[in-house]
Short mmCIF file of C-alpha atoms in Angstrom, two decimals:
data_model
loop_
_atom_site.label_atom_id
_atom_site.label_comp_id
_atom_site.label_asym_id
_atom_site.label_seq_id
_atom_site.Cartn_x
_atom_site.Cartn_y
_atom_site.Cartn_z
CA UNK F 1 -10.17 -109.01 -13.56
CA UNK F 2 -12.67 -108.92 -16.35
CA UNK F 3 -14.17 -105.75 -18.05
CA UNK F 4 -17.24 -105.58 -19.67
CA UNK F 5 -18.55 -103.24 -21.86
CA UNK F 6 -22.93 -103.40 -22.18
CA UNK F 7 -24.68 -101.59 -24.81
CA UNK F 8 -28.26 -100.34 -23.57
CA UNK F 9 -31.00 -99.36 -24.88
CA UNK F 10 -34.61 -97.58 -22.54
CA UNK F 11 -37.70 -96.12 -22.91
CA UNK F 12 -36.96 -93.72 -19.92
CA UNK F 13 -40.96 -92.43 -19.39
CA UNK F 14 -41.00 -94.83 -16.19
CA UNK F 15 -37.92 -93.95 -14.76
CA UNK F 16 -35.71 -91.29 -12.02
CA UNK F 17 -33.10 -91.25 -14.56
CA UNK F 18 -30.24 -93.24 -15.04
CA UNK F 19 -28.40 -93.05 -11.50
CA UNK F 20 -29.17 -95.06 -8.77
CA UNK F 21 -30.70 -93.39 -5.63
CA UNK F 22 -31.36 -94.26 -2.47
CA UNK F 23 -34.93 -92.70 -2.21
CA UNK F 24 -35.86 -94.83 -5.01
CA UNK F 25 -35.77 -98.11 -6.97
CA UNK F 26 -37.04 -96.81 -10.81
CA UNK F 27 -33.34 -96.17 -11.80
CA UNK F 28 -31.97 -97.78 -14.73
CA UNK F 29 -28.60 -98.23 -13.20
CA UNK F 30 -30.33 -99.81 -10.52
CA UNK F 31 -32.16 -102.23 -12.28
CA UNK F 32 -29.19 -103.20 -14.62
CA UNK F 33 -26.96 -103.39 -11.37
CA UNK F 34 -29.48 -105.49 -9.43
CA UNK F 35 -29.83 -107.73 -12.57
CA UNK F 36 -26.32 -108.32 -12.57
CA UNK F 37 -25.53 -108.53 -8.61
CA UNK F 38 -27.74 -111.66 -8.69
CA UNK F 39 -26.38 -113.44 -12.19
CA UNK F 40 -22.81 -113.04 -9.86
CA UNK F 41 -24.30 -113.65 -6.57
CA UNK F 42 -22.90 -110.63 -5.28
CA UNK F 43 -22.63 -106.57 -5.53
CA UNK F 44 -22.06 -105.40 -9.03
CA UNK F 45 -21.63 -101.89 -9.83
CA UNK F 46 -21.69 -100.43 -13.75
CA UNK F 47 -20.34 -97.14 -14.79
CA UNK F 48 -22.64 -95.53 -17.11
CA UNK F 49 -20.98 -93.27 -20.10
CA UNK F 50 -23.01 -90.33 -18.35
CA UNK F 51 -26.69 -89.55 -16.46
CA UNK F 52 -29.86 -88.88 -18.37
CA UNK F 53 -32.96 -87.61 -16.47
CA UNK F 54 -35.76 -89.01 -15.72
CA UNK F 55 -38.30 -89.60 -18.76
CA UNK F 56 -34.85 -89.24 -21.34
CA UNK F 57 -34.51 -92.12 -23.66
CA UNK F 58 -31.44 -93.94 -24.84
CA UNK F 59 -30.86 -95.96 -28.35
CA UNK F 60 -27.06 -96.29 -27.42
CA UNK F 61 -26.47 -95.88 -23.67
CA UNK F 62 -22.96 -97.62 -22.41
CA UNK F 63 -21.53 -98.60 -19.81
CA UNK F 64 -18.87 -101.43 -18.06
CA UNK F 65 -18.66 -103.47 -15.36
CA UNK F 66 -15.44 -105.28 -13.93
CA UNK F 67 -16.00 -109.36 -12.34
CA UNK F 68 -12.95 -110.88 -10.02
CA UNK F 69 -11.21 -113.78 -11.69
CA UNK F 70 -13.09 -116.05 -9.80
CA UNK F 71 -16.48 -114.60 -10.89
CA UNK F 72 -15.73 -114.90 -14.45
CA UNK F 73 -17.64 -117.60 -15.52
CA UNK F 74 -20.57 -116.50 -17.61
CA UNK F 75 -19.93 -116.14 -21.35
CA UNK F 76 -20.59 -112.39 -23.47
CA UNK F 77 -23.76 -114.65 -24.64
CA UNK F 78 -24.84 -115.51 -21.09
CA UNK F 79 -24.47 -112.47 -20.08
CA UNK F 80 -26.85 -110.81 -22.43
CA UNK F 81 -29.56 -113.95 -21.94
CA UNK F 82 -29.63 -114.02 -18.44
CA UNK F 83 -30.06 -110.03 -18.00
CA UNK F 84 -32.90 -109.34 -20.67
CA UNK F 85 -34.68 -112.39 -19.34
CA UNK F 86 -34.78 -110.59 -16.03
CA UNK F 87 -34.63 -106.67 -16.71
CA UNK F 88 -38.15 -104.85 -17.55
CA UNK F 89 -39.08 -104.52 -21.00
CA UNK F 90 -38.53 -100.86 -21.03
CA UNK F 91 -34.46 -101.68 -21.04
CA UNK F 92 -32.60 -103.90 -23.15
CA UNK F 93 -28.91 -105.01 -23.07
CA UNK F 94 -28.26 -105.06 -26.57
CA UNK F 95 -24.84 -106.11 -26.67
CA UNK F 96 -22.17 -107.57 -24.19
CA UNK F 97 -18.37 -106.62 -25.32
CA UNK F 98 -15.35 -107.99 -23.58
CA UNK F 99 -13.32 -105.21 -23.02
CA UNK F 100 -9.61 -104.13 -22.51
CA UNK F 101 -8.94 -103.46 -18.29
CA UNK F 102 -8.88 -100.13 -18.95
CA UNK F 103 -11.83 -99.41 -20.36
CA UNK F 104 -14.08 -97.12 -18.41
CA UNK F 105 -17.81 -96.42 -20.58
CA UNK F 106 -17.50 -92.07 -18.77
CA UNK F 107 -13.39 -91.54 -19.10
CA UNK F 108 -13.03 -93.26 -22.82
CA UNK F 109 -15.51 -91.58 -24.47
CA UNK F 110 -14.54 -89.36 -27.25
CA UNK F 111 -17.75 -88.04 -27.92
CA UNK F 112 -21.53 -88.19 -27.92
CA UNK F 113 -24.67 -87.84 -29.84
CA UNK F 114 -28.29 -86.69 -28.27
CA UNK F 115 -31.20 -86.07 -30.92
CA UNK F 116 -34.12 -83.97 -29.98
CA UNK F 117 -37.28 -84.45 -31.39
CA UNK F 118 -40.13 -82.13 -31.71
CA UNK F 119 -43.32 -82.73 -33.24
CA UNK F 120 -44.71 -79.65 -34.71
CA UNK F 121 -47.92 -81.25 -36.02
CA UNK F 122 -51.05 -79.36 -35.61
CA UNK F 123 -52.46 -82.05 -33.89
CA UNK F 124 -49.72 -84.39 -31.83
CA UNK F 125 -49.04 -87.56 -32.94
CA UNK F 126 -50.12 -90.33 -31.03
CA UNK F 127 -46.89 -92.25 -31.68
CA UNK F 128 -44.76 -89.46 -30.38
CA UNK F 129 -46.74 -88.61 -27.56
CA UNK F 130 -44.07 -90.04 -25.30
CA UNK F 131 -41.38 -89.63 -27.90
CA UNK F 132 -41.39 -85.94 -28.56
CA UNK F 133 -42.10 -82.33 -26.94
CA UNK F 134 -44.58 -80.22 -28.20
CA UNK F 135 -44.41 -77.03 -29.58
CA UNK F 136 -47.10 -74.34 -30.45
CA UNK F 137 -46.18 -72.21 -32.55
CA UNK F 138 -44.45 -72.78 -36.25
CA UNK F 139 -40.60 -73.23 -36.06
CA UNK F 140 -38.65 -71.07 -38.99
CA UNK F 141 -36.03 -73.96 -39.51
CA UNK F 142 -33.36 -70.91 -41.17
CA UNK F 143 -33.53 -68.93 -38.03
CA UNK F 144 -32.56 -72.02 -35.93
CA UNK F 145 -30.20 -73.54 -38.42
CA UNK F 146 -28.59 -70.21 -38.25
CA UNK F 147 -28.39 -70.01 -34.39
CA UNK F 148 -27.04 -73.16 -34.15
CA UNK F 149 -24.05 -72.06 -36.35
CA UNK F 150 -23.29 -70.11 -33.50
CA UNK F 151 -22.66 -73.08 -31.00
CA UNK F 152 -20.62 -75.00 -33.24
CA UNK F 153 -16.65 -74.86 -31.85
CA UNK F 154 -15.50 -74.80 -28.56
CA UNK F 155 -17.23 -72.40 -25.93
CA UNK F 156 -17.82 -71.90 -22.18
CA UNK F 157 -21.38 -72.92 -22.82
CA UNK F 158 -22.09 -72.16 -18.76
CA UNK F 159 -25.50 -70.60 -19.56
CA UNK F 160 -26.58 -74.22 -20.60
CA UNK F 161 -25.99 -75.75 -17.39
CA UNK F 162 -28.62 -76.43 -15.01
CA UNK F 163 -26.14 -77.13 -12.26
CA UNK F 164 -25.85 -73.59 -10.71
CA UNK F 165 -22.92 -75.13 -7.97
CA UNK F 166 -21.19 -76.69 -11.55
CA UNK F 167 -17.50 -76.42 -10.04
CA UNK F 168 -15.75 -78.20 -12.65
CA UNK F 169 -15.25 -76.54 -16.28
CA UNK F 170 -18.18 -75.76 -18.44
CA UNK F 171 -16.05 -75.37 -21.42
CA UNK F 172 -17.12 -78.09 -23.89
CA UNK F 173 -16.72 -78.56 -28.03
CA UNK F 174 -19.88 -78.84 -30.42
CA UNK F 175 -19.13 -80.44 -33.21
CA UNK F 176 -22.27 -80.29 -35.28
CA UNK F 177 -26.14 -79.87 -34.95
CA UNK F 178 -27.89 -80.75 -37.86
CA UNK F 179 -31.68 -80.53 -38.81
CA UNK F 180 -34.03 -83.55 -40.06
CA UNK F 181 -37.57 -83.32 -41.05
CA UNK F 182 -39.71 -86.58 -40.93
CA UNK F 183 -43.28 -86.02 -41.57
CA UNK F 184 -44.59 -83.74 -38.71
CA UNK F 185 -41.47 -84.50 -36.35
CA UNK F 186 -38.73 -81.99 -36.24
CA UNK F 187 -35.24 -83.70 -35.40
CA UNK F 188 -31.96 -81.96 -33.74
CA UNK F 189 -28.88 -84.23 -33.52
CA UNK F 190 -26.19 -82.97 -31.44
CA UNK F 191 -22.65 -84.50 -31.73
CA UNK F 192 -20.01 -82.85 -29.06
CA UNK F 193 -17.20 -84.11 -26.93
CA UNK F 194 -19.43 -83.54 -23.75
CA UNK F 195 -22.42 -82.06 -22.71
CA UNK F 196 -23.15 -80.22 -19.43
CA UNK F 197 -26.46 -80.81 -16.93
CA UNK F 198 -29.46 -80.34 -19.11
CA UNK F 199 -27.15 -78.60 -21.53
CA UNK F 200 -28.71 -80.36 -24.88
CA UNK F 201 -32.80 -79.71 -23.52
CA UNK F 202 -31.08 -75.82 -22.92
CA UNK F 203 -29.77 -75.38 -26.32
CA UNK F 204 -32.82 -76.90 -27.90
CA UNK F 205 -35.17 -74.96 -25.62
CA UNK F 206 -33.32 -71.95 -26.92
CA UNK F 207 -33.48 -72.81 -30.47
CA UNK F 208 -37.20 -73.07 -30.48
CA UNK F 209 -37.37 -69.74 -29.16
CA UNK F 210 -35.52 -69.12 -32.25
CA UNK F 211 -36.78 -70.63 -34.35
CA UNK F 212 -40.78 -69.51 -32.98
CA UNK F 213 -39.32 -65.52 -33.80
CA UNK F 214 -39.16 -64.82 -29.85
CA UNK F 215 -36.02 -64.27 -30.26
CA UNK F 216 -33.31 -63.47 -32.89
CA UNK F 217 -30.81 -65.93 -34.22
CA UNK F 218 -28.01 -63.50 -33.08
CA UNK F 219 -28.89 -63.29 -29.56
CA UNK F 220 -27.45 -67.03 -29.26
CA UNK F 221 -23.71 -65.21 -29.28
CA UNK F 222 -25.29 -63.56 -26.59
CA UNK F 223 -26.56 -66.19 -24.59
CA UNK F 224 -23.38 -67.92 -24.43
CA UNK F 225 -21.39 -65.01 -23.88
CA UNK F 226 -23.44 -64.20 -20.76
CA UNK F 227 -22.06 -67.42 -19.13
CA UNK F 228 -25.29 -67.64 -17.20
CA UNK F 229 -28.32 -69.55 -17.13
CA UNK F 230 -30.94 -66.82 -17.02
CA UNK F 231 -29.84 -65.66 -20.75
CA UNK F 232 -30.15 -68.87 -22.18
CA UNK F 233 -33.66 -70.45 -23.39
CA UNK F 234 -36.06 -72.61 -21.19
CA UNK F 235 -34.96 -76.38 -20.87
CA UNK F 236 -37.04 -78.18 -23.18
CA UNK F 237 -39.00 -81.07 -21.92
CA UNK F 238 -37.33 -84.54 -21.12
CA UNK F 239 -39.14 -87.38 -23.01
CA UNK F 240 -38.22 -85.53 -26.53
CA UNK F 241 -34.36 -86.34 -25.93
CA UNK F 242 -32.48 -89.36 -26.81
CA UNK F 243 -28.99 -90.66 -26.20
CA UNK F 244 -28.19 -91.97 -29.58
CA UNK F 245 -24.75 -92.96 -29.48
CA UNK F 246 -21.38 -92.94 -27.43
CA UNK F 247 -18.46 -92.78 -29.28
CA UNK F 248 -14.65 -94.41 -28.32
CA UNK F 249 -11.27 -94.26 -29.74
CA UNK F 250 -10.77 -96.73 -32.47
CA UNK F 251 -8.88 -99.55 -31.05
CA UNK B 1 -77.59 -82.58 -43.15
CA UNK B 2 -73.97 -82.15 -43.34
CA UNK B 3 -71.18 -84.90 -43.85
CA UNK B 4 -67.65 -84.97 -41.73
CA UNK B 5 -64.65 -87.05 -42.77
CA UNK B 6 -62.40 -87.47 -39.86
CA UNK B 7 -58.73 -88.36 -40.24
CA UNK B 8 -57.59 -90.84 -37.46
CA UNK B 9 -54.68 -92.29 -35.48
CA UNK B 10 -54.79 -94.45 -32.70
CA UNK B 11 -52.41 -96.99 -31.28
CA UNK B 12 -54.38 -99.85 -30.73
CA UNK B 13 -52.95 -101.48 -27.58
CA UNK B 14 -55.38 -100.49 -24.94
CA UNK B 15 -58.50 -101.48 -27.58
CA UNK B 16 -60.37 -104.26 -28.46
CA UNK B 17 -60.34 -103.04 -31.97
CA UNK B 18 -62.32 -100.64 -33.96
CA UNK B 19 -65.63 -101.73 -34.19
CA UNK B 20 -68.26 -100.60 -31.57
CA UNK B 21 -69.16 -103.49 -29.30
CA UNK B 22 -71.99 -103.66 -26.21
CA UNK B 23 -69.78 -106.01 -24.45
CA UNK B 24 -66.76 -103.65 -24.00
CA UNK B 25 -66.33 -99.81 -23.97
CA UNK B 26 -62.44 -100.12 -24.93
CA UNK B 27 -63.22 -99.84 -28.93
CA UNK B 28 -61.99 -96.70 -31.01
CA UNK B 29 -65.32 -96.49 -32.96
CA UNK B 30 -66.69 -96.45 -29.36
CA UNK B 31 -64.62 -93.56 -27.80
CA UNK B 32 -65.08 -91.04 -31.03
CA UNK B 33 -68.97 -91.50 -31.01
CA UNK B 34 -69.19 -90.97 -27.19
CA UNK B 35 -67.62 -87.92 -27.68
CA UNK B 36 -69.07 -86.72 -30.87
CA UNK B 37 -72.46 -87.71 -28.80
CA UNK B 38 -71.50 -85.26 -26.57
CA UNK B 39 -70.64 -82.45 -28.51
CA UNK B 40 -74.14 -82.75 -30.50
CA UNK B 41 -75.99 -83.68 -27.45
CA UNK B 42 -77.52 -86.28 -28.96
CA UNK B 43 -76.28 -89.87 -30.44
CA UNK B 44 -73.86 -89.80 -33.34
CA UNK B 45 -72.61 -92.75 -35.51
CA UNK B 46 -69.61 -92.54 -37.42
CA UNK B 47 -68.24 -95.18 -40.29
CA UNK B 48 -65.59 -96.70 -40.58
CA UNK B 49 -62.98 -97.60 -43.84
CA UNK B 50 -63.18 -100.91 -42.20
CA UNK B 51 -62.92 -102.67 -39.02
CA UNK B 52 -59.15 -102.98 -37.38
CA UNK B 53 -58.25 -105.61 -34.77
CA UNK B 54 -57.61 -105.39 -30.93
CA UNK B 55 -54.07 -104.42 -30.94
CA UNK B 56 -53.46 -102.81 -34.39
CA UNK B 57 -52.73 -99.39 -34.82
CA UNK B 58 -53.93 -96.70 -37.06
CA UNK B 59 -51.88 -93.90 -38.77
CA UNK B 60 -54.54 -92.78 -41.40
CA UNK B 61 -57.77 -94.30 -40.76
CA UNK B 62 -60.69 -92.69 -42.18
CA UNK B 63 -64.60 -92.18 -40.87
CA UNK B 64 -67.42 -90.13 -41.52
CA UNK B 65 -70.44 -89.01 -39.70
CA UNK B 66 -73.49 -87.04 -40.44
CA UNK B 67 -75.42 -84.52 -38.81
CA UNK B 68 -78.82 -83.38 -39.13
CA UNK B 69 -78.78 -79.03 -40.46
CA UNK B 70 -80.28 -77.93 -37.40
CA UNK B 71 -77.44 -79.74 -35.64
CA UNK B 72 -75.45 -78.24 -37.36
CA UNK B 73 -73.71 -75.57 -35.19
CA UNK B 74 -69.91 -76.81 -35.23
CA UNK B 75 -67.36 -75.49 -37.47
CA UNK B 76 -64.21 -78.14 -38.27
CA UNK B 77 -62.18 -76.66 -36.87
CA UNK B 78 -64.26 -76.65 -33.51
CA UNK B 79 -65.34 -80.05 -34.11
CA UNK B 80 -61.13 -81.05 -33.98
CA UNK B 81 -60.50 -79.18 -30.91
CA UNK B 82 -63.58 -80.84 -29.28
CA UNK B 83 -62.93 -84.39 -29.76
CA UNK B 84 -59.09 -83.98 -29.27
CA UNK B 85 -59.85 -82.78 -25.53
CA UNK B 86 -62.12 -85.64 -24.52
CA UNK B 87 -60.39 -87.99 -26.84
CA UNK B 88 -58.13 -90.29 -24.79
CA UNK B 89 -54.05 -89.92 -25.66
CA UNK B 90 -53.91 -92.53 -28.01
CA UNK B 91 -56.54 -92.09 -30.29
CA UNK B 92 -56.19 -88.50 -32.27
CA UNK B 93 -58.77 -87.30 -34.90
CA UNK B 94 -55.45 -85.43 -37.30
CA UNK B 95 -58.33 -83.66 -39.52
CA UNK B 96 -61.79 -82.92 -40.20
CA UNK B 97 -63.26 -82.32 -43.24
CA UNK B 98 -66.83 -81.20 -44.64
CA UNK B 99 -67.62 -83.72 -47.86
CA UNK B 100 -70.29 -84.20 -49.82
CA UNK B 101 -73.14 -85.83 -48.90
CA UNK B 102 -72.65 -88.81 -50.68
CA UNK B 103 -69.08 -89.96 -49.48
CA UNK B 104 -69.04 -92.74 -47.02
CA UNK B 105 -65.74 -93.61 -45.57
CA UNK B 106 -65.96 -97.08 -46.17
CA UNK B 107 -68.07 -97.55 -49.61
CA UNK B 108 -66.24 -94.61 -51.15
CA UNK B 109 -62.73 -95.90 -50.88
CA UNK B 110 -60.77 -96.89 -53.61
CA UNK B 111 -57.68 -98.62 -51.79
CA UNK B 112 -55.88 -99.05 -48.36
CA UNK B 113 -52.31 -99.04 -47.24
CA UNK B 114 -51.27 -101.25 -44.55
CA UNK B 115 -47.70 -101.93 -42.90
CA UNK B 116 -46.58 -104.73 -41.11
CA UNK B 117 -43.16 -104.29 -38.97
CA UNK B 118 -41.06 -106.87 -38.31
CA UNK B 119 -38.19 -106.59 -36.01
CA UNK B 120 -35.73 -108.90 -36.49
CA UNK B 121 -32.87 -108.51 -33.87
CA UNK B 122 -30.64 -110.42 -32.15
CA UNK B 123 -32.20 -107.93 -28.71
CA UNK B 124 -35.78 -107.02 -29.05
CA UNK B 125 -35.84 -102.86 -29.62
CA UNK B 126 -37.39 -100.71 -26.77
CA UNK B 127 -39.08 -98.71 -28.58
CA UNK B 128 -40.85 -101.03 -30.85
CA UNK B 129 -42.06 -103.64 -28.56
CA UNK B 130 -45.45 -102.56 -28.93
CA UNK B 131 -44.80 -101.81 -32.90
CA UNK B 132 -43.82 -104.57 -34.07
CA UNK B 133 -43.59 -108.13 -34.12
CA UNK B 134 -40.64 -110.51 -33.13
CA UNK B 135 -39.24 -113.05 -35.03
CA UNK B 136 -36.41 -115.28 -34.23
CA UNK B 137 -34.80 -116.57 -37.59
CA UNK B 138 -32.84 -114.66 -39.77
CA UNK B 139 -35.52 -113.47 -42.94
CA UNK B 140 -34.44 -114.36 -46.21
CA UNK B 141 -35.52 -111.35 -48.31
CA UNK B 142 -35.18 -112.61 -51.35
CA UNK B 143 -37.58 -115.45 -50.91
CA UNK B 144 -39.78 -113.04 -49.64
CA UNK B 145 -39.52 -110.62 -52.37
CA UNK B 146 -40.63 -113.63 -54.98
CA UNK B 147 -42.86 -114.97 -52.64
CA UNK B 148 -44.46 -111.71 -52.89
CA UNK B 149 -44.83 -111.70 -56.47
CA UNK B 150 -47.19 -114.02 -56.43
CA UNK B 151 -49.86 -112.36 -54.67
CA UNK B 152 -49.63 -109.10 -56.73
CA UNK B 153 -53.01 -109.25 -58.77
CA UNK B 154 -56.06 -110.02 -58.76
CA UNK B 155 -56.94 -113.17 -56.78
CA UNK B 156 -59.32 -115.07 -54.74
CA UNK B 157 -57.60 -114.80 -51.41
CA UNK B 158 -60.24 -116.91 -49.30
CA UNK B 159 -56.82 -118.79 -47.90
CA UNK B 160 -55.89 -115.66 -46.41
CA UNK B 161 -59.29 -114.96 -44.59
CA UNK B 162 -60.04 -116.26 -40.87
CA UNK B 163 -63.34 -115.47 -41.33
CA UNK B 164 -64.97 -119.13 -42.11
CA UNK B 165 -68.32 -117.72 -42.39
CA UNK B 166 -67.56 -115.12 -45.29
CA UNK B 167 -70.45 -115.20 -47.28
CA UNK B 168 -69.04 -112.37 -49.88
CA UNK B 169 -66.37 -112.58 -52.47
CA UNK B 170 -62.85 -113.42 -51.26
CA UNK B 171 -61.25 -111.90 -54.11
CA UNK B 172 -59.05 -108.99 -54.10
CA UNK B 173 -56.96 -106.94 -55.97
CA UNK B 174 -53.06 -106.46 -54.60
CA UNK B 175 -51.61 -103.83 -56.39
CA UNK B 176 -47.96 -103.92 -54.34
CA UNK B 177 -46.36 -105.54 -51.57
CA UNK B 178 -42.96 -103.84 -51.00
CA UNK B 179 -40.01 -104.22 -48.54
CA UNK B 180 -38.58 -101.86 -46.35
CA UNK B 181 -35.54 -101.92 -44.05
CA UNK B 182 -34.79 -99.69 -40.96
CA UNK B 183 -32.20 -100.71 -38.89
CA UNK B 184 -33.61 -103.98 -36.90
CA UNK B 185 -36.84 -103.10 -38.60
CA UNK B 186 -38.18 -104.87 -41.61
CA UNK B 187 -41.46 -103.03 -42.75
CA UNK B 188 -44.15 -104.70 -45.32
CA UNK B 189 -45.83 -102.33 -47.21
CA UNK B 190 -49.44 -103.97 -48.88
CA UNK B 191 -51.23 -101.71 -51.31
CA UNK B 192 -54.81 -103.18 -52.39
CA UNK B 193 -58.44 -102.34 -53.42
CA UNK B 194 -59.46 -103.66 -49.83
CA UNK B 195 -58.16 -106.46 -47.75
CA UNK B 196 -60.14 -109.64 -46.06
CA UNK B 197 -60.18 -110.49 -41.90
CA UNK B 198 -56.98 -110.88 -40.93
CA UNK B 199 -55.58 -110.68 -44.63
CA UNK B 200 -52.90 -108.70 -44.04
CA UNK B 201 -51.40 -110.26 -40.99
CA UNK B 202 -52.07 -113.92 -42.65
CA UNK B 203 -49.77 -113.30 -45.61
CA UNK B 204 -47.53 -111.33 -43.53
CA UNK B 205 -47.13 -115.04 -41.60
CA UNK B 206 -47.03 -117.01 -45.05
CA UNK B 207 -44.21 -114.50 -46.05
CA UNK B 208 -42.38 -114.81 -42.74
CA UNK B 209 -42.37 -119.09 -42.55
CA UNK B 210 -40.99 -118.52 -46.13
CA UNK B 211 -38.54 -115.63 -45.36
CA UNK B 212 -37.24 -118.35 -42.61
CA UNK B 213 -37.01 -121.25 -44.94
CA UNK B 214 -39.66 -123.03 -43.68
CA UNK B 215 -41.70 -123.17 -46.84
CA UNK B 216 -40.64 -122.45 -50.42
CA UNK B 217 -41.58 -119.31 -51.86
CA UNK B 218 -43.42 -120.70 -54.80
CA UNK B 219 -46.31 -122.49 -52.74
CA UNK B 220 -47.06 -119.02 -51.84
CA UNK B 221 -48.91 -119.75 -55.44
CA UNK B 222 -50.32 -123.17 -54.08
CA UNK B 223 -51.46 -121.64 -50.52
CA UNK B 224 -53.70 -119.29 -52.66
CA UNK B 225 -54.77 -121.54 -55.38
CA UNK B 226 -56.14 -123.78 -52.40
CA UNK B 227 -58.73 -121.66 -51.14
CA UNK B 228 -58.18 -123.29 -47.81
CA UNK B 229 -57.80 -121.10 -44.16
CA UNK B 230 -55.03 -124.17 -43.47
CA UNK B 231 -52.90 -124.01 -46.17
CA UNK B 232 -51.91 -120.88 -45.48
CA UNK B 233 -49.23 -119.31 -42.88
CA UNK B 234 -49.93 -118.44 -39.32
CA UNK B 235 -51.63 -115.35 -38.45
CA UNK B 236 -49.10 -112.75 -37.63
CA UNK B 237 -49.69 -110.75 -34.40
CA UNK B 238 -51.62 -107.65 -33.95
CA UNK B 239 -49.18 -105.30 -32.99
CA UNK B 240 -47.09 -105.27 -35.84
CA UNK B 241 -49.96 -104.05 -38.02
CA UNK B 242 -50.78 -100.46 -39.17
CA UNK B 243 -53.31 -99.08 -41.52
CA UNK B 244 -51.99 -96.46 -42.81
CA UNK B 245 -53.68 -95.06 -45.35
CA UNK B 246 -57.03 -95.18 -46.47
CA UNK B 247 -57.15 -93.83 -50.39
CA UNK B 248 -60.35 -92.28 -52.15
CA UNK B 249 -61.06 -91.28 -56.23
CA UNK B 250 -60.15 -87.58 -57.08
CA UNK B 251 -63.03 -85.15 -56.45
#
């Protein structure tokens, strides 16, 4: 048995997401599995290091994929040729990794980063139209720097969850969320060990609330002391978020 | 009569270029003065800095346009909103300005900015495919950097110009040409008094063949002493190309 891990990269605009559905074929697991199935001549199945929604982007999506003994015959190098001559522009393989058997892209991961990016511009910028959510109003960046203070440790961040029927726990660890300014683009990295449904486009929706004076920096204790959804912010838009990076144990 | 200076981005995929044509309606120049036409209710013609190609993008180009007093009616700021709601997604007028009546975008400039990307990895990036262009070698930056040096001045640059016809002087002033590196991304920066056809994007090939070893980065010095379209580099592709800023004197 061979293990593979596959760094990838997509513009998500055209796609359901990342996991494959029935009711449709603009998946990006879908693609990248379809890709594969035929390089192997037969079903291939890849375990993604989590879901993103449809119209989310990815710099540093992972994922692996295990091949019999028999139908390991294509090199790392083959690999990586044969699926970005055949995948749509929009997603690129960037890297193929042989990896240890017990590798799995969702169960090793340490931890993540997402970045959020806003343009605040008074008109939007035409690079960033797809690239960034909009907001009215101008953001107070001390207000939300001190809001997000608050969701820094570990907390039952259940009022970030979209997934009302969420059964497993909703307890998860922020580690930081920092602030970077770039001409008229506003940029929120997130690094955690996990992050629930939605739970990044909740916490920024939130801190644009914030950070717009709707609401007070304090109230974020709030929020995530209410452990439910209706006292956190409104779930920012989807083509402003990127998955940036995956993180694993060092070998 | 009142003068406007417009502040524009567009990214030039979708367009044939700038410049107004009868043949085509998918020129910038073309979309802004339909819809400044219809504001006015009667035909408006806006200028230029200059003239960009089908495919190259904009981040500060400049125009102005004139109205007659009776005309007008339109503050800036409603003159912004306007064109921004008819204006298709990827063009954006960023700012309008009253001037005086003697500035004219294009004879009243004093230099330009332009930037050509480059992206040079192993995987092409996602988000770039449209924003930059490939190449395959690895770019020696170095010889590019003295390469460089040798166009920094003031020179005849008629080697660097695809127009054959040019009846006007081919010489130009290059005040920088710096290097910039993001990631996968190598960005050109070219600061000059103004910039021939195709200029930009033929030294940006003469720098690349060099950059991959296929030339020597002193005949950069013979390719312009020759005055010669074909001793030159290729012509670097449109998409990599950005004017970016468009520079005037002090009021």
């Amino acid at each position: 048995m061979a293990n593979y891990k596959l760094l990838i990269q997509y513009e998500g605009t055209r796609y359901n997401g990342w996991q494959r559905q029935d009711s449709t074929d603009q998946t990006i697991q879908g693609k990248i599995e379809q890709v594969l199935s035929r390089l192997y001549g037969q079903s291939v199945e890849i375990n993604g290091s989590g879901r993103t929604d449809g119209g989310v982007h990815a710099i540093g999506q992972t994922a692996n994929f295990k091949v019999g003994k028999k139908e390991d015959q294509f090199s790392t190098e083959e690999i990586l040729q044969y699926v970005n001559a055949y995948l749509p522009q929009d997603i690129r393989v960037m890297s193929v990794e042989h990896v240890d058997e017990r590798f799995h892209a969702r169960l090793s991961a340490k931890s993540k980063i997402y970045e959020y990016r806003i343009d605040r511009g008074r008109v939007e910028s035409v690079f960033d139209r797809r690239f960034a959510a909009r907001t009215e109003g101008t953001l107070d960046l001390e207000r939300m720097r001190k809001a997000a203070s608050y969701c820094i440790g570990t907390h039952d961040f259940k009022s970030f969850c979209s997934n009302k029927k969420m059964k497993k726990s909703t307890v998860r660890t922020i580690y930081d969320i920092s602030f970077r300014e770039e001409g008229q683009i506003l940029t929120l990295r997130f690094h955690g060990d996990g992050f629930l449904y939605n739970m990044v486009r909740i916490l920024t929706g939130s801190l644009i609330e914030i950070g717009e004076g709707r609401r007070e920096p304090e109230e974020m204790e709030q929020m995530i002391a209410a452990r439910e959804r209706g006292a956190a912010g409104y779930t920012a838009p989807p083509q402003g978020l990127f998955l940036v990076n995956v993180l694993y144990p060092e070998k």
